[in-house]
Coordinates of C-alpha atoms in Angstrom, one line a residue:
Chain A
M1 CA 102.3 -26.8 180.4
A2 CA 104.3 -25.9 183.5
Q3 CA 105.9 -28.9 185.2
A4 CA 103.5 -30.4 187.8
T5 CA 104.8 -31.0 191.3
I6 CA 104.2 -33.6 194.0
G7 CA 100.9 -32.6 195.6
N8 CA 99.8 -30.5 192.6
S9 CA 99.5 -32.8 189.6
E10 CA 97.0 -34.9 187.6
F11 CA 98.0 -37.9 189.6
D12 CA 97.5 -36.2 192.9
R13 CA 94.1 -34.7 191.9
D14 CA 92.9 -38.0 190.4
T15 CA 93.9 -40.1 193.5
A16 CA 92.4 -37.6 196.0
V17 CA 90.3 -39.2 198.8
T18 CA 87.8 -37.2 200.9
P19 CA 87.1 -38.2 204.5
R20 CA 83.5 -39.1 204.9
E21 CA 83.4 -40.6 208.4
P22 CA 86.2 -42.1 210.6
G23 CA 88.1 -44.6 208.5
V24 CA 85.9 -44.1 205.4
H25 CA 86.9 -42.0 202.4
D26 CA 85.0 -41.0 199.2
A27 CA 86.9 -41.0 195.9
E28 CA 86.2 -40.6 192.2
L29 CA 87.8 -43.1 189.8
S30 CA 88.8 -41.0 186.8
S31 CA 88.2 -42.2 183.3
A32 CA 91.6 -40.7 182.4
W33 CA 93.4 -43.7 184.0
T34 CA 91.7 -46.4 182.0
I35 CA 92.9 -49.0 179.4
I36 CA 89.9 -49.6 177.1
H37 CA 87.2 -49.5 179.8
A38 CA 89.2 -51.0 182.7
V39 CA 90.6 -48.7 185.4
N40 CA 94.3 -49.2 185.7
G41 CA 95.2 -51.5 188.6
G42 CA 98.2 -49.4 189.7
Y43 CA 96.1 -46.3 189.8
L44 CA 93.6 -48.1 192.1
L45 CA 96.5 -49.3 194.2
A46 CA 97.8 -45.8 194.6
M47 CA 94.4 -44.5 195.6
A48 CA 93.9 -47.2 198.2
G49 CA 97.5 -46.5 199.4
R50 CA 96.7 -42.8 199.7
A51 CA 93.7 -43.6 201.9
L52 CA 95.8 -45.9 204.1
G53 CA 98.4 -43.1 204.4
E54 CA 95.6 -40.9 205.8
V55 CA 94.6 -43.3 208.6
L56 CA 97.9 -44.9 209.6
P57 CA 100.5 -43.1 211.8
H58 CA 103.2 -43.8 209.1
S59 CA 103.0 -42.2 205.7
D60 CA 105.1 -44.4 203.4
P61 CA 103.9 -47.7 201.9
F62 CA 106.6 -50.4 202.6
T63 CA 104.6 -53.5 201.4
V64 CA 101.2 -53.3 199.7
T65 CA 99.1 -56.3 198.5
A66 CA 95.9 -55.9 196.5
H67 CA 93.5 -58.6 195.4
Y68 CA 91.5 -57.5 192.4
L69 CA 88.0 -58.8 192.9
T70 CA 85.7 -57.2 190.3
A71 CA 86.3 -54.7 187.5
S72 CA 86.3 -51.1 188.6
R73 CA 84.4 -48.5 186.5
P74 CA 85.1 -44.8 186.2
G75 CA 82.9 -42.9 188.8
P76 CA 82.4 -42.7 192.5
A77 CA 84.0 -45.1 194.9
R78 CA 84.3 -45.6 198.6
I79 CA 87.4 -46.7 200.5
R80 CA 86.8 -48.3 203.9
T81 CA 90.0 -48.7 206.0
E82 CA 90.9 -50.6 209.1
V83 CA 94.0 -49.9 211.3
V84 CA 95.2 -53.4 212.0
R85 CA 98.2 -52.6 214.1
T86 CA 100.3 -49.6 214.9
G87 CA 103.9 -50.0 215.9
R88 CA 106.9 -47.7 216.4
T89 CA 108.6 -48.3 213.0
L90 CA 105.8 -50.1 211.1
S91 CA 102.0 -50.0 211.1
T92 CA 99.6 -52.3 209.2
G93 CA 96.3 -51.3 207.6
Q94 CA 93.6 -52.8 205.4
A95 CA 91.5 -51.0 202.8
S96 CA 88.5 -52.1 200.8
L97 CA 87.6 -50.1 197.7
T98 CA 83.9 -50.4 196.7
Q99 CA 81.5 -49.0 194.1
L100 CA 77.7 -49.2 193.8
D101 CA 76.3 -51.5 191.1
E102 CA 73.3 -50.7 189.0
N103 CA 71.0 -51.8 191.8
G104 CA 72.7 -49.5 194.3
A105 CA 74.4 -52.5 196.0
E106 CA 77.9 -51.9 197.3
V107 CA 80.4 -54.2 195.4
E108 CA 84.0 -54.6 196.5
R109 CA 86.6 -53.9 193.7
L110 CA 89.8 -54.6 195.6
R111 CA 91.0 -55.6 199.0
V112 CA 94.3 -54.3 200.2
V113 CA 96.5 -55.1 203.1
A114 CA 99.6 -53.0 203.6
G115 CA 102.5 -52.3 206.0
Y116 CA 103.5 -48.6 206.3
G117 CA 106.6 -47.0 207.7
D118 CA 108.9 -44.0 207.2
L119 CA 111.3 -44.4 204.3
G120 CA 113.2 -41.3 205.4
A121 CA 114.1 -42.9 208.7
L122 CA 115.8 -45.9 207.2
P123 CA 119.6 -46.2 207.4
D124 CA 121.5 -45.6 204.2
D125 CA 123.2 -49.0 204.0
V126 CA 122.8 -50.7 200.6
R127 CA 124.2 -54.1 199.8
T128 CA 122.7 -55.2 196.6
T129 CA 123.6 -57.5 193.7
A130 CA 120.6 -56.2 191.6
K131 CA 121.6 -54.2 188.5
P132 CA 119.6 -51.6 186.6
P133 CA 118.2 -52.9 183.3
A134 CA 120.4 -52.5 180.2
M135 CA 118.3 -50.4 177.9
P136 CA 118.7 -47.4 175.5
P137 CA 118.5 -43.8 176.7
F138 CA 115.1 -42.2 177.2
E139 CA 115.2 -40.4 173.8
E140 CA 115.9 -43.7 171.9
C141 CA 112.9 -45.5 173.4
L142 CA 109.4 -45.7 171.9
G143 CA 106.5 -43.7 173.3
A144 CA 102.9 -42.9 172.6
R145 CA 104.1 -39.4 171.5
H146 CA 105.4 -41.0 168.3
A147 CA 102.1 -40.9 166.6
D148 CA 103.6 -41.9 163.2
D149 CA 104.9 -45.1 164.7
E150 CA 102.9 -48.3 165.1
V151 CA 104.1 -48.7 168.7
G152 CA 103.2 -45.1 169.5
A153 CA 99.8 -45.6 168.0
L154 CA 99.2 -48.7 170.1
L155 CA 100.5 -47.2 173.3
G156 CA 98.5 -44.0 172.6
A157 CA 95.2 -45.9 172.0
T158 CA 94.3 -46.0 175.7
E159 CA 93.1 -43.2 177.9
I160 CA 95.9 -43.6 180.4
A161 CA 98.4 -42.8 177.6
G162 CA 97.6 -39.2 178.1
R163 CA 98.7 -39.3 181.7
L164 CA 101.9 -41.3 181.4
D165 CA 105.1 -40.9 179.4
V166 CA 106.1 -44.5 178.8
R167 CA 109.1 -45.1 176.5
L168 CA 109.4 -48.8 175.6
D169 CA 112.8 -50.4 175.0
P170 CA 112.6 -51.2 171.2
A171 CA 113.9 -54.7 172.1
T172 CA 110.7 -55.4 174.0
A173 CA 108.3 -53.6 171.6
G174 CA 108.1 -56.3 168.9
W175 CA 104.6 -57.3 169.9
A176 CA 103.3 -53.9 168.7
R177 CA 104.6 -54.7 165.2
G178 CA 103.2 -58.3 165.2
K179 CA 106.7 -59.7 166.0
P180 CA 106.8 -60.6 169.7
S181 CA 110.2 -61.7 170.8
G182 CA 108.9 -64.7 172.7
N183 CA 110.7 -63.6 175.8
G184 CA 108.7 -62.6 178.9
E185 CA 110.3 -59.2 179.2
M186 CA 109.1 -55.6 179.0
R187 CA 111.3 -52.6 179.7
A188 CA 110.5 -48.9 179.6
W189 CA 111.3 -45.5 180.9
F190 CA 108.4 -44.2 183.0
R191 CA 107.3 -40.8 184.1
L192 CA 104.1 -38.9 184.6
A193 CA 103.1 -37.0 181.5
D194 CA 102.8 -33.7 183.4
G195 CA 106.3 -34.0 184.7
R196 CA 105.5 -34.7 188.3
D197 CA 108.4 -36.5 190.0
A198 CA 107.9 -39.9 191.5
D199 CA 107.2 -40.5 195.1
P200 CA 106.3 -43.7 197.0
L201 CA 102.6 -43.5 196.0
S202 CA 103.3 -43.0 192.3
L203 CA 105.6 -46.1 192.5
L204 CA 102.5 -48.1 193.2
L205 CA 101.3 -46.9 189.8
A206 CA 104.6 -47.5 188.0
V207 CA 104.8 -51.2 188.9
D208 CA 101.6 -51.8 186.9
A209 CA 101.8 -49.3 184.0
L210 CA 103.6 -51.1 181.3
P211 CA 102.1 -53.4 178.6
P212 CA 101.9 -57.0 179.9
T213 CA 104.9 -59.2 179.3
A214 CA 102.5 -61.7 177.8
F215 CA 102.3 -59.5 174.7
E216 CA 106.0 -60.2 174.1
M217 CA 105.2 -63.9 174.7
G218 CA 102.8 -63.8 171.8
I219 CA 99.6 -63.7 173.9
S220 CA 97.4 -60.8 172.7
G221 CA 94.4 -61.4 175.0
W222 CA 93.7 -59.5 178.2
V223 CA 95.8 -60.4 181.2
P224 CA 93.8 -59.5 184.3
T225 CA 95.7 -59.2 187.6
V226 CA 94.5 -61.5 190.4
E227 CA 96.9 -60.2 193.0
L228 CA 99.7 -57.7 193.1
T229 CA 102.2 -57.1 195.9
A230 CA 104.6 -54.1 195.8
H231 CA 107.6 -53.4 198.1
I232 CA 108.7 -49.8 198.2
R233 CA 112.3 -49.9 199.1
S234 CA 113.5 -46.3 198.9
R235 CA 112.2 -42.8 198.2
P236 CA 112.7 -42.2 194.5
A237 CA 115.0 -39.5 193.3
P238 CA 113.7 -36.9 190.8
G239 CA 113.8 -37.8 187.1
P240 CA 112.4 -40.6 184.9
L241 CA 112.2 -44.1 186.3
R242 CA 113.3 -47.3 184.6
V243 CA 110.9 -50.2 184.9
A244 CA 111.8 -53.8 184.0
I245 CA 109.2 -56.5 184.1
T246 CA 109.9 -60.2 183.8
T247 CA 107.8 -63.4 183.4
R248 CA 109.5 -66.7 183.9
N249 CA 106.6 -69.1 184.4
L250 CA 103.4 -69.2 182.4
A251 CA 101.6 -72.4 183.4
G252 CA 98.1 -73.5 183.8
G253 CA 96.7 -70.3 182.4
F254 CA 98.5 -68.1 185.1
L255 CA 101.7 -66.2 185.0
E256 CA 103.7 -64.0 187.4
E257 CA 104.9 -60.6 186.4
D258 CA 108.0 -59.4 188.5
A259 CA 108.7 -55.7 188.2
E260 CA 111.7 -53.7 189.3
V261 CA 111.7 -49.9 189.4
W262 CA 115.0 -48.0 189.3
D263 CA 115.4 -44.3 189.9
S264 CA 118.0 -41.8 188.4
R265 CA 120.5 -42.7 191.2
D266 CA 120.4 -46.3 190.1
R267 CA 118.6 -47.2 193.3
L268 CA 116.2 -50.1 193.2
V269 CA 113.2 -48.2 194.6
A270 CA 110.4 -50.8 194.2
Q271 CA 110.0 -54.5 193.6
S272 CA 106.6 -56.0 192.8
R273 CA 105.1 -59.3 191.8
Q274 CA 101.7 -60.0 190.4
L275 CA 99.8 -63.2 189.6
A276 CA 97.8 -62.7 186.5
R277 CA 95.5 -64.8 184.4
A278 CA 96.5 -65.4 180.7
Q279 CA 93.7 -65.7 178.3
L280 CA 95.3 -68.3 176.0
G281 CA 94.1 -68.1 172.4
Chain B
M1 CA 108.3 -95.2 211.7
A2 CA 105.8 -96.0 208.9
Q3 CA 105.7 -93.3 206.2
A4 CA 103.0 -90.7 207.0
T5 CA 100.4 -89.8 204.4
I6 CA 98.6 -86.6 203.4
G7 CA 95.8 -86.3 206.0
N8 CA 97.6 -88.5 208.5
S9 CA 100.9 -86.9 209.5
E10 CA 102.5 -84.6 212.1
F11 CA 101.9 -81.6 209.7
D12 CA 98.2 -82.4 209.3
R13 CA 97.7 -83.0 213.0
D14 CA 99.6 -79.9 214.1
T15 CA 97.8 -77.6 211.6
A16 CA 94.3 -78.9 212.5
V17 CA 91.6 -76.3 212.9
T18 CA 88.4 -76.9 214.8
P19 CA 85.1 -75.1 213.8
R20 CA 83.9 -73.1 216.8
E21 CA 81.2 -70.9 215.2
P22 CA 80.6 -69.9 211.5
G23 CA 83.8 -68.6 210.1
V24 CA 85.7 -69.0 213.4
H25 CA 88.1 -71.9 214.1
D26 CA 90.1 -72.9 217.2
A27 CA 93.7 -74.2 216.8
E28 CA 96.7 -75.1 218.8
L29 CA 100.1 -73.7 217.9
S30 CA 102.4 -76.6 218.5
S31 CA 105.8 -76.0 220.2
A32 CA 107.2 -78.6 217.7
W33 CA 107.3 -76.0 214.9
T34 CA 109.3 -73.4 216.7
I35 CA 112.8 -71.9 216.1
I36 CA 114.1 -70.9 219.5
H37 CA 110.8 -69.6 220.9
A38 CA 109.3 -68.2 217.7
V39 CA 106.6 -70.2 215.9
N40 CA 107.7 -70.8 212.3
G41 CA 106.0 -68.3 209.9
G42 CA 105.3 -71.0 207.2
Y43 CA 103.6 -73.2 209.8
L44 CA 101.3 -70.3 210.8
L45 CA 100.7 -69.6 207.1
A46 CA 99.7 -73.2 206.4
M47 CA 97.4 -73.2 209.4
A48 CA 95.6 -70.0 208.3
G49 CA 95.5 -71.4 204.8
R50 CA 93.9 -74.6 206.1
A51 CA 91.1 -72.5 207.8
L52 CA 90.5 -70.6 204.6
G53 CA 90.2 -73.8 202.7
E54 CA 87.4 -74.8 205.1
V55 CA 85.3 -71.7 204.5
L56 CA 86.0 -71.0 200.8
P57 CA 84.3 -73.0 198.0
H58 CA 87.7 -73.7 196.5
S59 CA 90.3 -75.9 198.3
D60 CA 93.7 -74.9 196.8
P61 CA 95.6 -71.7 197.7
F62 CA 96.7 -69.8 194.5
T63 CA 98.1 -66.7 196.1
V64 CA 98.4 -66.2 199.9
T65 CA 99.7 -63.0 201.6
A66 CA 100.4 -62.8 205.3
H67 CA 101.4 -59.8 207.4
Y68 CA 103.2 -60.9 210.6
L69 CA 102.0 -58.5 213.3
T70 CA 103.1 -59.9 216.7
A71 CA 105.2 -62.9 217.8
S72 CA 103.1 -66.1 218.0
R73 CA 103.5 -68.3 221.0
P74 CA 102.9 -72.1 221.3
G75 CA 99.4 -72.6 222.7
P76 CA 95.8 -71.9 221.8
A77 CA 94.9 -69.7 218.9
R78 CA 91.8 -68.6 217.1
I79 CA 91.4 -68.0 213.4
R80 CA 88.6 -65.7 212.2
T81 CA 87.9 -65.9 208.5
E82 CA 85.9 -63.7 206.1
V83 CA 84.7 -64.8 202.7
V84 CA 85.5 -61.8 200.6
R85 CA 84.3 -63.0 197.3
T86 CA 83.4 -66.3 195.6
G87 CA 83.7 -66.8 191.9
R88 CA 83.5 -69.7 189.5
T89 CA 87.3 -70.3 189.2
L90 CA 88.7 -68.2 192.0
S91 CA 87.5 -67.2 195.5
T92 CA 89.0 -64.7 197.9
G93 CA 89.2 -64.9 201.7
Q94 CA 90.7 -63.2 204.7
A95 CA 92.0 -64.8 207.9
S96 CA 93.1 -63.3 211.2
L97 CA 95.0 -65.5 213.6
T98 CA 94.8 -64.3 217.2
Q99 CA 96.0 -65.4 220.7
L100 CA 95.1 -64.2 224.2
D101 CA 97.8 -62.2 226.0
E102 CA 98.5 -62.5 229.7
N103 CA 95.6 -60.2 230.5
G104 CA 93.2 -62.3 228.4
A105 CA 93.0 -59.7 225.6
E106 CA 92.8 -61.0 222.1
V107 CA 96.0 -60.0 220.1
E108 CA 96.3 -60.5 216.4
R109 CA 99.4 -62.5 215.3
L110 CA 98.9 -62.4 211.5
R111 CA 96.5 -61.1 208.9
V112 CA 96.1 -63.1 205.7
V113 CA 94.4 -62.4 202.4
A114 CA 94.3 -65.2 199.9
G115 CA 92.9 -66.3 196.5
Y116 CA 91.8 -69.9 196.2
G117 CA 91.0 -72.1 193.2
D118 CA 91.3 -75.6 192.0
L119 CA 94.8 -76.5 190.8
G120 CA 93.5 -79.8 189.4
A121 CA 91.2 -77.9 187.0
L122 CA 94.0 -75.9 185.4
P123 CA 95.1 -76.7 181.8
D124 CA 98.5 -78.5 181.4
D125 CA 100.2 -75.9 179.4
V126 CA 103.6 -74.9 180.7
R127 CA 105.8 -72.2 179.0
T128 CA 108.6 -71.5 181.4
T129 CA 112.2 -70.2 181.2
A130 CA 112.7 -71.0 184.9
K131 CA 115.2 -73.7 185.6
P132 CA 115.5 -75.9 188.7
P133 CA 118.4 -74.9 191.0
A134 CA 121.7 -76.6 190.3
M135 CA 122.6 -78.5 193.5
P136 CA 124.0 -81.8 194.6
P137 CA 121.8 -84.9 195.0
F138 CA 119.8 -85.2 198.3
E139 CA 122.3 -87.7 199.8
E140 CA 125.2 -85.2 199.3
C141 CA 123.5 -82.3 201.0
L142 CA 123.8 -81.5 204.7
G143 CA 121.0 -82.2 207.2
A144 CA 120.2 -82.0 210.9
R145 CA 120.6 -85.8 211.0
H146 CA 124.3 -85.3 210.6
A147 CA 124.8 -84.8 214.4
D148 CA 128.6 -85.1 214.1
D149 CA 128.6 -82.1 211.7
E150 CA 128.6 -78.4 212.6
V151 CA 125.9 -77.7 210.1
G152 CA 123.8 -80.6 211.3
A153 CA 124.2 -79.4 214.9
L154 CA 123.1 -75.9 214.1
L155 CA 120.1 -77.1 212.0
G156 CA 119.2 -79.6 214.6
A157 CA 119.3 -77.0 217.4
T158 CA 115.7 -75.8 216.8
E159 CA 112.5 -77.7 217.7
I160 CA 111.2 -77.6 214.1
A161 CA 114.3 -79.6 213.0
G162 CA 112.5 -82.7 214.3
R163 CA 109.6 -82.1 211.9
L164 CA 111.6 -81.3 208.8
D165 CA 114.2 -83.1 206.7
V166 CA 116.1 -80.1 205.3
R167 CA 119.3 -80.9 203.4
L168 CA 121.4 -77.8 202.6
D169 CA 123.5 -77.5 199.5
P170 CA 127.0 -77.4 201.0
A171 CA 127.7 -74.3 198.7
T172 CA 125.2 -72.3 200.8
A173 CA 126.1 -73.7 204.2
G174 CA 129.3 -71.7 204.9
W175 CA 127.5 -69.6 207.5
A176 CA 127.2 -72.6 209.7
R177 CA 131.0 -72.9 209.8
G178 CA 131.6 -69.2 210.3
K179 CA 132.4 -68.8 206.6
P180 CA 129.4 -67.2 204.9
S181 CA 129.8 -67.0 201.1
G182 CA 128.6 -63.4 201.0
N183 CA 126.0 -64.3 198.4
G184 CA 122.3 -64.0 199.2
E185 CA 121.5 -67.6 198.3
M186 CA 120.2 -70.6 200.2
R187 CA 119.4 -73.9 198.6
A188 CA 118.1 -77.1 200.1
W189 CA 116.2 -80.3 199.6
F190 CA 113.1 -80.2 201.7
R191 CA 110.7 -82.9 202.9
L192 CA 108.7 -83.5 206.0
A193 CA 110.5 -85.7 208.5
D194 CA 107.7 -88.3 208.7
G195 CA 107.8 -88.8 205.0
R196 CA 104.4 -87.1 204.2
D197 CA 104.4 -86.0 200.6
A198 CA 104.0 -82.4 199.7
D199 CA 100.6 -80.8 198.9
P200 CA 99.6 -77.2 198.3
L201 CA 99.2 -76.5 202.0
S202 CA 102.7 -77.9 202.9
L203 CA 104.2 -75.7 200.2
L204 CA 103.1 -72.7 202.3
L205 CA 105.5 -74.2 205.0
A206 CA 108.3 -75.0 202.5
V207 CA 108.7 -71.4 201.3
D208 CA 109.7 -70.3 204.8
A209 CA 111.5 -73.3 206.2
L210 CA 115.2 -72.7 205.2
P211 CA 117.7 -70.7 207.2
P212 CA 117.6 -67.0 206.1
T213 CA 119.7 -66.0 203.2
A214 CA 121.0 -63.2 205.4
F215 CA 123.1 -65.9 207.2
E216 CA 125.1 -66.4 204.0
M217 CA 125.4 -62.6 203.7
G218 CA 127.2 -62.6 207.1
I219 CA 124.2 -61.3 209.1
S220 CA 123.8 -63.6 212.1
G221 CA 120.9 -61.7 213.8
W222 CA 117.3 -62.6 213.6
V223 CA 115.5 -61.8 210.4
P224 CA 111.8 -61.3 211.2
T225 CA 109.3 -61.5 208.3
V226 CA 107.2 -58.5 207.8
E227 CA 105.1 -59.8 204.9
L228 CA 105.2 -63.0 202.9
T229 CA 103.3 -63.7 199.6
A230 CA 103.3 -67.2 198.2
H231 CA 101.9 -68.3 194.8
I232 CA 101.1 -72.0 194.5
R233 CA 101.4 -72.8 190.8
S234 CA 101.0 -76.5 190.6
R235 CA 100.1 -79.5 192.7
P236 CA 103.4 -81.0 193.8
A237 CA 104.4 -84.5 192.7
P238 CA 105.5 -87.0 195.4
G239 CA 109.1 -86.9 196.5
P240 CA 111.5 -84.4 198.1
L241 CA 111.3 -80.8 197.0
R242 CA 114.1 -78.4 196.0
V243 CA 113.9 -74.9 197.5
A244 CA 116.0 -72.1 196.3
I245 CA 116.0 -68.7 198.0
T246 CA 117.6 -65.6 196.7
T247 CA 118.1 -62.1 198.2
R248 CA 119.3 -59.4 195.8
N249 CA 118.6 -56.2 197.7
L250 CA 119.5 -55.6 201.3
A251 CA 118.9 -51.9 201.9
G252 CA 117.8 -49.6 204.7
G253 CA 117.6 -52.6 207.1
F254 CA 115.2 -54.5 205.0
L255 CA 115.6 -57.3 202.4
E256 CA 113.5 -59.4 200.2
E257 CA 113.7 -63.2 200.1
D258 CA 112.5 -64.8 196.9
A259 CA 111.8 -68.6 197.1
E260 CA 111.2 -71.0 194.3
V261 CA 110.0 -74.6 195.1
W262 CA 110.5 -77.4 192.6
D263 CA 109.1 -80.8 192.7
S264 CA 110.4 -84.2 191.5
R265 CA 109.0 -83.6 188.0
D266 CA 111.1 -80.4 187.7
R267 CA 107.9 -78.4 187.9
L268 CA 108.0 -74.9 189.5
V269 CA 105.3 -75.5 192.1
A270 CA 105.6 -72.4 194.2
Q271 CA 107.1 -68.9 194.1
S272 CA 107.2 -66.7 197.1
R273 CA 108.6 -63.3 198.2
Q274 CA 108.9 -62.0 201.7
L275 CA 110.0 -58.6 203.0
A276 CA 112.1 -59.1 206.1
R277 CA 113.9 -56.9 208.6
A278 CA 117.6 -57.4 208.9
Q279 CA 119.0 -56.7 212.4
L280 CA 122.4 -55.4 211.2
G281 CA 125.2 -55.9 213.7

């Protein structure tokens, strides 16, 4: 398969939105981006983000928040957008992704509010104390391509595995062998399976594409996202990304998942935090 | 002054919202919660959160996101709310706080989307690796009450100082003496000046009530909030709170501020992250 490019890839095709009327886009939620039957939350976020990029004067997501209201299903969807404010350097928009239920009633799946700008227009200054995660090189991490491997088999068991090339740090893959570390950490190399390089939109996918940290904390149940906020801090350089997710506080049946995404230049290109529900056994 | 109580305090009076029509509340932005002429973002968040608590079936904010669109001014405001979804354990709402400009046109100040629930109904399980910040006892930290002190003078120089009792960890107060540490850290004890104990609504104020971490990074300019998301994780116990704010990544003229709020039981009661603009000198 020839390497896909930004604008011509599975991700670009499957997040396409079609203008229907001013501020309203039609879309098709692809079954290729599902985990069991749930459509991946990062894929939905990227699709809503793409619609907002169409209606706002700025093209790059800076801060995007999504509240996940009901479970999305593969099939047709509609995205209604509102331009909340337009400014010189930042503009703000809102998006609502809906689907029709079995009775033909429109049901909202997620509500998004986002600030957009131009990452290319930002000054180059960087003063950071954040360090890229310490993890083995890409080739030494565990991916769904390793069909003979328990981890590979588990990672490969979901539809979305065919679209992503996720290589887990072995130190955070104990859950797949029935030996979770007990630490709320998950680290992996991440790229799209067809080789498409990362851009600000695909970073919205990357922050929610790893197995939940809860698995390494010994929780095997589903961990549905209530709310996720992603900050896109820099345009990612070509090459695989490193994603590190941390959970520090599991309490009252809820936990936070903080994700950092690093590019091949060792730039922190995205930070995200989600509030998720833990189904405690 | 007799100790104020939850429901009968400056904070409760100054965040009051009055029903005007279904889903619409009138409010008055008090000049008592301003820094120079800007109305404090946490105060605005708490007011919007209070309006949402009035219209949603659940009373406690779980996750609240605000996008700050234009600068609020002391005076009348209107809060328009929308019930996005109601569920058994969580409900979702949206709020828009507006004011009239000099031409009588309604201008939106902030847009809020929030998930509400019942903190009292959550199980007691806590599995956390988060630790309360190491800082000196309340009495040894620096507050606006110390009028003879440079830090006190600076903290006391804003209107809001009369409403809050913030005691800075001396290790993060170097900025006030022209000797910023260079670290993106700010720590303080926090309580309301009239002694009102904390509740989930006042935690929305606490996450945005300290001096910006940028001051300790040697940036003296204004650091306007673009977006702030707060997760309320537990109902706070009585007594002063500890607030620890950290910035790891200042890049391209933007920085994140992560806040943790701890109560007297050493419970992590709130986590927040904001994306702010740094006006680099």
